[in-house]
PDB file of C-alpha atoms in Angstrom:
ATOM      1  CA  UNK V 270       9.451  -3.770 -14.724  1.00 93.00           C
ATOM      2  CA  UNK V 271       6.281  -5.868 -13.925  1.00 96.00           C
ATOM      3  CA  UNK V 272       3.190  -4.164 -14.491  1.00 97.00           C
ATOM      4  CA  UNK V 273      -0.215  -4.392 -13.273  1.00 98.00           C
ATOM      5  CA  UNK V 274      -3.238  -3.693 -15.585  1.00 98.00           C
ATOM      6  CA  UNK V 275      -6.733  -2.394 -13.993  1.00 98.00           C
ATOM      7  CA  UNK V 276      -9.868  -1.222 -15.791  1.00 98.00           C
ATOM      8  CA  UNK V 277      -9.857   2.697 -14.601  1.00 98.00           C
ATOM      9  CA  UNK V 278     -13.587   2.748 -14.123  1.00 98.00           C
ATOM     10  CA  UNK V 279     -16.942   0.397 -13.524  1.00 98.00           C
ATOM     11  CA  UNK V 280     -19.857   0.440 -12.017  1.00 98.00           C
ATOM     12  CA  UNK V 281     -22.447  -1.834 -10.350  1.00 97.00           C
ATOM     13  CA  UNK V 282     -25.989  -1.834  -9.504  1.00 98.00           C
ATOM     14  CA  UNK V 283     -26.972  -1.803  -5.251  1.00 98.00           C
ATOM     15  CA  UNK V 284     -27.123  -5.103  -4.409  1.00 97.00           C
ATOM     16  CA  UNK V 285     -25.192  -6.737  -7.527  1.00 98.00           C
ATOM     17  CA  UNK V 286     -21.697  -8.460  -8.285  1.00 98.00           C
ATOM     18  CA  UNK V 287     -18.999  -6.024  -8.990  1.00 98.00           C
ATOM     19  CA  UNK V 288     -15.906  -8.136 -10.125  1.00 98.00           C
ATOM     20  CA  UNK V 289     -12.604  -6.267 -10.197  1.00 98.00           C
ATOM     21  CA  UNK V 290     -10.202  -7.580 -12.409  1.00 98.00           C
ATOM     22  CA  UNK V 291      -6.064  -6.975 -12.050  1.00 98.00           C
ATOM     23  CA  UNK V 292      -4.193  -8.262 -15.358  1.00 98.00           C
ATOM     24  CA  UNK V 293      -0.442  -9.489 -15.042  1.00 98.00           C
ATOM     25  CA  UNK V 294       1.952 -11.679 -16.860  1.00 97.00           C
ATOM     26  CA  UNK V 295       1.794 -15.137 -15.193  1.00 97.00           C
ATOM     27  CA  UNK V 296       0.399 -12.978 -12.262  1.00 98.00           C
ATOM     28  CA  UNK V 297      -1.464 -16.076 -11.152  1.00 98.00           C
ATOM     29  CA  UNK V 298       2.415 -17.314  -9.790  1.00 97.00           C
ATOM     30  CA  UNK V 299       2.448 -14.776  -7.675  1.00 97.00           C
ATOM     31  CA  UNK V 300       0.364 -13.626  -4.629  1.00 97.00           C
ATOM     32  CA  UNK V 301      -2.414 -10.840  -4.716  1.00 98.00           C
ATOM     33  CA  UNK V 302      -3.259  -8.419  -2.087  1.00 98.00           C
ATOM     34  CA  UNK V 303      -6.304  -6.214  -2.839  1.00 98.00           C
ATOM     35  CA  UNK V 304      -7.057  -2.625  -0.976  1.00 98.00           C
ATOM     36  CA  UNK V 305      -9.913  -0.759  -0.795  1.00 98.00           C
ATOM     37  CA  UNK V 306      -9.475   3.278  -0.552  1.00 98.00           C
ATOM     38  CA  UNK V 307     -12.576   5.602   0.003  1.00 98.00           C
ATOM     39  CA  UNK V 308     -12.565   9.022  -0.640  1.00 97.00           C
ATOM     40  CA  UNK V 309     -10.016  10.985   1.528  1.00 96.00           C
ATOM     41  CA  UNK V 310      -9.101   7.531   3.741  1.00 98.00           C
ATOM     42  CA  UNK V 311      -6.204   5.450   4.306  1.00 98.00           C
ATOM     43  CA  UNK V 312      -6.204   2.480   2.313  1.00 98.00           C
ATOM     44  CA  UNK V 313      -7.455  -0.813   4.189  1.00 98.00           C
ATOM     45  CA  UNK V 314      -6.441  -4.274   3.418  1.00 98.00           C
ATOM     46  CA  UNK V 315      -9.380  -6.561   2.003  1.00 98.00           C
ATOM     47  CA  UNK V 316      -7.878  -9.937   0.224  1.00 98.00           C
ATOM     48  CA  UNK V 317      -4.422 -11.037   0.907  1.00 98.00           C
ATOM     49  CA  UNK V 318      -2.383 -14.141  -0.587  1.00 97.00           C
ATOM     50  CA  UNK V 319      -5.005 -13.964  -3.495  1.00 98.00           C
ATOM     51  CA  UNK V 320      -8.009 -15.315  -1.355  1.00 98.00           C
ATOM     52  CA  UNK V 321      -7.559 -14.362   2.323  1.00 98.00           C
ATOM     53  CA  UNK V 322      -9.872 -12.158   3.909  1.00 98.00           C
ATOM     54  CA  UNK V 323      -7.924 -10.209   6.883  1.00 97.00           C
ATOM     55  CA  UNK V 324     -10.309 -10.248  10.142  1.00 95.00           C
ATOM     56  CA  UNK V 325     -13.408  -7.739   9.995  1.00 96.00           C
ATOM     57  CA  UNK V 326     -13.599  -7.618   5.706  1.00 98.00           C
ATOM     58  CA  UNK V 327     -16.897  -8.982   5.396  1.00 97.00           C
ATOM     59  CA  UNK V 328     -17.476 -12.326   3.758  1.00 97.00           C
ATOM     60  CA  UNK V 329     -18.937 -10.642   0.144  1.00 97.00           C
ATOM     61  CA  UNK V 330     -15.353  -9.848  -0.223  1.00 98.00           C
ATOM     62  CA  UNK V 331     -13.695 -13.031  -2.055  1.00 98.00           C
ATOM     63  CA  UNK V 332     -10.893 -13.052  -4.261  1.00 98.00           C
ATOM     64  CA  UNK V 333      -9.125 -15.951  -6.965  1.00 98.00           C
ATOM     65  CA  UNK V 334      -5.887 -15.701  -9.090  1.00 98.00           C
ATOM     66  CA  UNK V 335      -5.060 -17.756 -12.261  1.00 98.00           C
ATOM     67  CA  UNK V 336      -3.217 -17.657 -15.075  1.00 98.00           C
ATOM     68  CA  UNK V 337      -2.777 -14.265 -16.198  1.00 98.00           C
ATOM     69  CA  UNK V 338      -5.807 -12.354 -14.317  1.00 98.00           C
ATOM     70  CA  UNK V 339      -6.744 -11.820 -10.574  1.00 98.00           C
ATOM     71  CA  UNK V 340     -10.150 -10.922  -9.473  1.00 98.00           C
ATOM     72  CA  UNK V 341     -11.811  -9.021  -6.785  1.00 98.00           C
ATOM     73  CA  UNK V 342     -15.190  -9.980  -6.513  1.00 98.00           C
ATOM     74  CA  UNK V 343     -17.474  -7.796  -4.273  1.00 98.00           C
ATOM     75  CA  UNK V 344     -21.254 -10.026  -3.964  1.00 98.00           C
ATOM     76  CA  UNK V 345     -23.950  -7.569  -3.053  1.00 97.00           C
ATOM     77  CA  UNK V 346     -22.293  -4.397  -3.518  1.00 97.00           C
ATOM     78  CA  UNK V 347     -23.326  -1.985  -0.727  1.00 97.00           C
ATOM     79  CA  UNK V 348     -23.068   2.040  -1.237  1.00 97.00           C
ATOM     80  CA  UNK V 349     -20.313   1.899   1.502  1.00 97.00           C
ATOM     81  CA  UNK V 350     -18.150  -0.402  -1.103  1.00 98.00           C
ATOM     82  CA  UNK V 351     -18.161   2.726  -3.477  1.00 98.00           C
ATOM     83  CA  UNK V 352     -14.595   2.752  -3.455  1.00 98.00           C
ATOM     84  CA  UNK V 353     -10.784   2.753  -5.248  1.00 98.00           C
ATOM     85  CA  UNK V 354      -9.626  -0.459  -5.608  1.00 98.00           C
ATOM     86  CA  UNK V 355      -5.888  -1.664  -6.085  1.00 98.00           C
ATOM     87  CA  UNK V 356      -4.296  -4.641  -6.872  1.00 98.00           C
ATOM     88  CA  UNK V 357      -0.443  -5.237  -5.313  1.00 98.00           C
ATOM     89  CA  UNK V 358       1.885  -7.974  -5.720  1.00 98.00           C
ATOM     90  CA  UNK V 359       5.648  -7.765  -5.175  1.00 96.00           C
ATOM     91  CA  UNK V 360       8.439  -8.446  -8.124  1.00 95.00           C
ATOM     92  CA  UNK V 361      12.005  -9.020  -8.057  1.00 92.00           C
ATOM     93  CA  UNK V 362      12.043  -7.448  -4.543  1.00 92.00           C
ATOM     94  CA  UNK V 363       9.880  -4.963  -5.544  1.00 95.00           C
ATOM     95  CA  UNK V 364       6.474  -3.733  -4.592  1.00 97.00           C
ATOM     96  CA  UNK V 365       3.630  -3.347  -7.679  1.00 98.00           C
ATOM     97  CA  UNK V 366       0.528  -1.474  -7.385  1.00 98.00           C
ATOM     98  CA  UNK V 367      -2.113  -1.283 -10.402  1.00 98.00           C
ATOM     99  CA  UNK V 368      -3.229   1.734 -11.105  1.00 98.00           C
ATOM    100  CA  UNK V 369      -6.691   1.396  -9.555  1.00 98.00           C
ATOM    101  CA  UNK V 370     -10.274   0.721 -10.328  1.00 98.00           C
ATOM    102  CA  UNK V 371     -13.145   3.643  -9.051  1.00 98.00           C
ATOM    103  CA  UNK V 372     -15.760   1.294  -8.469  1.00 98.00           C
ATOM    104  CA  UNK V 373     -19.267   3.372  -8.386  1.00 98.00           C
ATOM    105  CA  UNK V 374     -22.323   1.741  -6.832  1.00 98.00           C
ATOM    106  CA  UNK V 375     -25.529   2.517  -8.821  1.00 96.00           C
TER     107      UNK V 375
ATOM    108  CA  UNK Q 181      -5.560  -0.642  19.518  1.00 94.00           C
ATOM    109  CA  UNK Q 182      -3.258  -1.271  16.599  1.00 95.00           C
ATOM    110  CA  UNK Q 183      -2.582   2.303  15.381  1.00 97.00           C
ATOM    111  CA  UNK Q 184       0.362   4.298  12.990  1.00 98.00           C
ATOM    112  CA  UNK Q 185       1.481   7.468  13.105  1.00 98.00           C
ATOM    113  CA  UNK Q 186       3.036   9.370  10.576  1.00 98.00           C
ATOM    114  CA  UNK Q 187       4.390  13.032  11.036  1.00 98.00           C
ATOM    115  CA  UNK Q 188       7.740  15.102   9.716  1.00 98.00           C
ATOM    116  CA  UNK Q 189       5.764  15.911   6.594  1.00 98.00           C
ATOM    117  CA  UNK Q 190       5.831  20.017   5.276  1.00 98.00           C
ATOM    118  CA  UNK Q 191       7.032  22.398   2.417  1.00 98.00           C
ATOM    119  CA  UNK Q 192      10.000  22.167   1.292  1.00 98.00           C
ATOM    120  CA  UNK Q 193      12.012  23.738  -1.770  1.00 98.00           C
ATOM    121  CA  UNK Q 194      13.273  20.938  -4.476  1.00 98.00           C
ATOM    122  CA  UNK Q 195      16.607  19.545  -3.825  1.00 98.00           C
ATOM    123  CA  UNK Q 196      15.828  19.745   0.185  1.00 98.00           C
ATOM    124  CA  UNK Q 197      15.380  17.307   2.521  1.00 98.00           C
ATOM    125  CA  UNK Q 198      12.756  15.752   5.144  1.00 98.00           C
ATOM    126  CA  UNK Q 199      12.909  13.477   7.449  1.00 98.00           C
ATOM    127  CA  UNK Q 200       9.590  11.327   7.870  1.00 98.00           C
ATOM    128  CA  UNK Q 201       8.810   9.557  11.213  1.00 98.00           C
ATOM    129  CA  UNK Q 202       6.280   6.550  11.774  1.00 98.00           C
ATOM    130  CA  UNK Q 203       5.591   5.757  15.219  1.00 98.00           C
ATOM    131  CA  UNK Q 204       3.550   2.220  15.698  1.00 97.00           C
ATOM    132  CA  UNK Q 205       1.419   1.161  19.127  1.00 97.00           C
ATOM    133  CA  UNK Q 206      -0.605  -1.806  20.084  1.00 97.00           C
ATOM    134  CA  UNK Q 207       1.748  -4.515  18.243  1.00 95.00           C
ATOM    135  CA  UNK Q 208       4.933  -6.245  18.799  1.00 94.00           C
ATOM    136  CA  UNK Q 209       6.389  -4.038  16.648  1.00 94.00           C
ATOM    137  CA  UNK Q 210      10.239  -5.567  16.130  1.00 93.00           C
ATOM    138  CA  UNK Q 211       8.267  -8.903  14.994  1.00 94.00           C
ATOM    139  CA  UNK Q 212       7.134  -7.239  11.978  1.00 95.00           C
ATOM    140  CA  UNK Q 213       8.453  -5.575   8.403  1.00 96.00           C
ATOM    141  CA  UNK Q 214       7.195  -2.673   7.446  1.00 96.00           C
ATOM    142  CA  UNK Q 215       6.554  -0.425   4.310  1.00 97.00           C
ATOM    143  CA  UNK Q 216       6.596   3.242   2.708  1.00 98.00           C
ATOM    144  CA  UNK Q 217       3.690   3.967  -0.067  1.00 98.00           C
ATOM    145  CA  UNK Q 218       3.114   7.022  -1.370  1.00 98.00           C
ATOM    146  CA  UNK Q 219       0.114   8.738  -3.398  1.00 98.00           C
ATOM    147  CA  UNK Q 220       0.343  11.936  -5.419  1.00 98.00           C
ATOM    148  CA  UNK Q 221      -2.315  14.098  -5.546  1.00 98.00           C
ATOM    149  CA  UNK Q 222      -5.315  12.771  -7.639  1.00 97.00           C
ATOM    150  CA  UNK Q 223      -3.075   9.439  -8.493  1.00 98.00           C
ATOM    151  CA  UNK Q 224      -2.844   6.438  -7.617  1.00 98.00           C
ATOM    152  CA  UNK Q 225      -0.505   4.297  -4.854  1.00 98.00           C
ATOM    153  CA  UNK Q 226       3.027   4.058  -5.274  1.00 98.00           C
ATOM    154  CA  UNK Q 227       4.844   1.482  -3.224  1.00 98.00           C
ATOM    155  CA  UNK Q 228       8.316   3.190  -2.017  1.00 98.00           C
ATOM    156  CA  UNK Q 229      10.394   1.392   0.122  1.00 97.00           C
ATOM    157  CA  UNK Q 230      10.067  -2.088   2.141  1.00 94.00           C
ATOM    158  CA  UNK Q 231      12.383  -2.882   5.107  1.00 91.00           C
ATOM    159  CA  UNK Q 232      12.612  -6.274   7.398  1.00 92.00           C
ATOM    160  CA  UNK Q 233      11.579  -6.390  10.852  1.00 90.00           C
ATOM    161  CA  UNK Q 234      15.273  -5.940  11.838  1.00 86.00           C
ATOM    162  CA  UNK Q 235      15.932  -3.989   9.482  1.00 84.00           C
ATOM    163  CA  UNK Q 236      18.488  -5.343   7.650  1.00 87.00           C
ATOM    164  CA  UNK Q 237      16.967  -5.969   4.165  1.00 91.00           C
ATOM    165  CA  UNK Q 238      15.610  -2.843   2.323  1.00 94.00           C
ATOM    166  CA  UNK Q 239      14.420  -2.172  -0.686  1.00 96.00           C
ATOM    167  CA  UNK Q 240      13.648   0.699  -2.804  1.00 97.00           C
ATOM    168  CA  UNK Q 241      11.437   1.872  -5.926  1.00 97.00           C
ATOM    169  CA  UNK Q 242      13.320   2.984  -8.438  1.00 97.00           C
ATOM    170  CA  UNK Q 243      12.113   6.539  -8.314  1.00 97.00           C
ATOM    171  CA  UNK Q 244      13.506   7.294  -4.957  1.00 98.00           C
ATOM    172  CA  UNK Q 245      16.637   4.682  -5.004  1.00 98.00           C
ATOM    173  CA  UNK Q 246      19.768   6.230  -3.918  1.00 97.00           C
ATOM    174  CA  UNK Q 247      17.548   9.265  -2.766  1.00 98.00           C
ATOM    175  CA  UNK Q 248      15.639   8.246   0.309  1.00 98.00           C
ATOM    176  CA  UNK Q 249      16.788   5.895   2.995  1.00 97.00           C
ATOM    177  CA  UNK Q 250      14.124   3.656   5.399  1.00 96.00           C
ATOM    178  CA  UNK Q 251      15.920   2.893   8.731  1.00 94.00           C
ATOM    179  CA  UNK Q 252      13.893   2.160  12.126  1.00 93.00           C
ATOM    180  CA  UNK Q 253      14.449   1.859  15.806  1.00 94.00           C
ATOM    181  CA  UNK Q 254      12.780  -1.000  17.516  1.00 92.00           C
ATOM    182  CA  UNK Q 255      13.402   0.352  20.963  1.00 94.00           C
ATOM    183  CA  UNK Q 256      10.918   3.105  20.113  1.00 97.00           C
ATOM    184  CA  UNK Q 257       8.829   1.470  18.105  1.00 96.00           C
ATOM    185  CA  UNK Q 258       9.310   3.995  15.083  1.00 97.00           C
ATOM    186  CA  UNK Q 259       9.922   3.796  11.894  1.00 97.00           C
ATOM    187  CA  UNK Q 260      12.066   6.701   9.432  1.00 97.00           C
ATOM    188  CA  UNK Q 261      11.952   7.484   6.082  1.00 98.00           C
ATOM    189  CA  UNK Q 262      15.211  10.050   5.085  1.00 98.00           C
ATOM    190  CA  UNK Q 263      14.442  11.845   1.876  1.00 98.00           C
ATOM    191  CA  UNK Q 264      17.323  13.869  -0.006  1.00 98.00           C
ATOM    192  CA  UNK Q 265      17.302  15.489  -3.102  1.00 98.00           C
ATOM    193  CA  UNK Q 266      13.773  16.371  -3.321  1.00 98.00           C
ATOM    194  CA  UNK Q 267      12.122  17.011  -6.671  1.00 98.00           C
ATOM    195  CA  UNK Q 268       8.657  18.039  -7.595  1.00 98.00           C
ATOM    196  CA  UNK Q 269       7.443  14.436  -8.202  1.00 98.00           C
ATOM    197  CA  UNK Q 270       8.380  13.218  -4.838  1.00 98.00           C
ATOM    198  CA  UNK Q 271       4.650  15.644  -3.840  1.00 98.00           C
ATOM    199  CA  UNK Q 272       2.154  13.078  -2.278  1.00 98.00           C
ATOM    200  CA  UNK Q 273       0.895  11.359   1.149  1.00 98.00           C
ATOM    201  CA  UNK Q 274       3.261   9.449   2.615  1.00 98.00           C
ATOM    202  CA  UNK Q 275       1.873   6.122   4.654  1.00 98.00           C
ATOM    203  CA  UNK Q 276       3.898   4.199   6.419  1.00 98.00           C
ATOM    204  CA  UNK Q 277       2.295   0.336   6.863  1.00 98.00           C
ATOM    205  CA  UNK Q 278       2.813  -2.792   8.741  1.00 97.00           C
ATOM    206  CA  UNK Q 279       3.353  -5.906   6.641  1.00 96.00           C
ATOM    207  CA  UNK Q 280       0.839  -8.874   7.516  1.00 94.00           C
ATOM    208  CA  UNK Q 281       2.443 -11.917   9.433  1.00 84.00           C
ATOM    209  CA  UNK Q 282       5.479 -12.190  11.906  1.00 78.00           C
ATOM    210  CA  UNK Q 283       7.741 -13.699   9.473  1.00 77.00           C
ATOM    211  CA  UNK Q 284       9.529 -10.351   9.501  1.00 80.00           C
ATOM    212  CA  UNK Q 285       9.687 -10.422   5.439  1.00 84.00           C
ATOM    213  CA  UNK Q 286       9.169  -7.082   3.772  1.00 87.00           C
ATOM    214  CA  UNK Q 287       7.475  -8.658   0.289  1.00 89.00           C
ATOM    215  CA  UNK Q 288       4.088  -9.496   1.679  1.00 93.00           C
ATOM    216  CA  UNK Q 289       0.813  -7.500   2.388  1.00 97.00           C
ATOM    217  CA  UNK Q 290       0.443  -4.440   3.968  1.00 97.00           C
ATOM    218  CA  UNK Q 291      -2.800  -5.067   6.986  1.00 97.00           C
ATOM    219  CA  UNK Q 292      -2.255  -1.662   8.696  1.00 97.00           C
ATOM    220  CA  UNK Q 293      -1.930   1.862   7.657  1.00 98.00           C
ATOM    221  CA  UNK Q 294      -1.602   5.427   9.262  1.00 98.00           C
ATOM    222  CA  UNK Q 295      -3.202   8.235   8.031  1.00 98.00           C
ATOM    223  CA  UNK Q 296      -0.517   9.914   6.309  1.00 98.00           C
ATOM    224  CA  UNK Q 297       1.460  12.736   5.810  1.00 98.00           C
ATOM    225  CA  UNK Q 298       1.577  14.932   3.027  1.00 98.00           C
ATOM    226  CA  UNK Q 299       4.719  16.076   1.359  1.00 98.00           C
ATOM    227  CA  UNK Q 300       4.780  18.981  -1.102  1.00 98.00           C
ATOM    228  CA  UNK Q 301       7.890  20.135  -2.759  1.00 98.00           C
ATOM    229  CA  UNK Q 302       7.766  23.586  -4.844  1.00 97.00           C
ATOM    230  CA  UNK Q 303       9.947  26.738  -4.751  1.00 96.00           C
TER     231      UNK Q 303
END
């Protein structure tokens, strides 16, 4: 089965570029979907099809896939972006999440 | 407002069963696939089951294949999720969520979720 790989853990400083990565073989053939999670919330959709923002995710939010990495990239972290982040993409008809990235703001 | 909501969710005693409901507003909802996930406690998300807009393609995890059955009923605007044979594991939040675009293909992204409902299955 196809897995994702996330680091479990990072942190960045207020105001600084956080940059979530999602490792997968060949995952840059597929498309990426990225969620955000905060504490005791639903998730909420914040990058689909690798680089698409859905409306109201604000423009610091950007995302790129290639070769065998896909990256979240948060510019100018905020304290409300202290979050889990996951990584999907589907596979042979099935859906793949990674197993998430706690991303503290400093 | 586009809005889900989830209920059927309890205790229940491994090997039961309980039948999940997922009622959607403010969409065209028969345009539109939708999708099970699933988070244990502390863990992380676990996709479950994906189903067409017409529901005529499923799919299943392999942890709950054979197990639990997705079906849905456009004329109320509601989704199901049927789970048998309940074991310990299965203990999480259930969210049902709408799959982004109207192509009505399950294997895309998932743009709105409910709030859940949480599942726990112990004797």
């Amino acid at each position: 089965s196809y897995e994702l790989t996330q680091p479990l853990s990072m942190s960045v400083a207020l105001g600084q570029t956080a940059r979530i990565t999602c490792g997968g073989n060949n995952i840059g053939s597929k498309n990426v979907h990225w969620y955000q999670q905060r504490a005791g919330q639903a998730p909420v959709l914040v990058i689909y099809r690798d680089s698409n923002r859905p409306s109201g995710i604000p423009e610091r939010f950007s995302g790129s896939n290639s070769g065998n990495t896909a990256t979240l990239t948060i510019s100018g972290a905020q304290a409300g972006d202290e979050a889990d982040y996951y990584c999907q993409v589907w596979d042979s008809s099935t859906g793949v999440f990674g197993g998430g990235t706690k991303l503290t703001v400093l | 407002e586009v809005q889900l909501l989830e209920s059927g969710g309890g205790l229940v005693q491994p090997g039961g069963s309980l039948r999940l409901s997922c009622a959607a507003s403010g969409f065209t909802f028969s345009n539109y696939a939708m999708t099970w996930v699933r988070q244990a406690p502390g863990k992380g998300l676990e996709w479950v089951s994906g189903f067409s807009s017409s529901g005529g393609t499923t799919y299943y995890a392999d942890s709950v294949k054979g197990r639990f059955t997705v079906s849905r009923d456009n004329s109320k605007n509601t989704v199901y999720l049927q789970m048998n044979s309940l074991r310990a594991e299965d203990t999480a939040v259930y969210y049902c969520a709408k799959v982004v675009g109207a192509g009505g293909r399950p294997s895309d992204a998932f743009d709105i979720w409910g709030q859940g409902t949480v599942v726990t299955v112990s004797s």
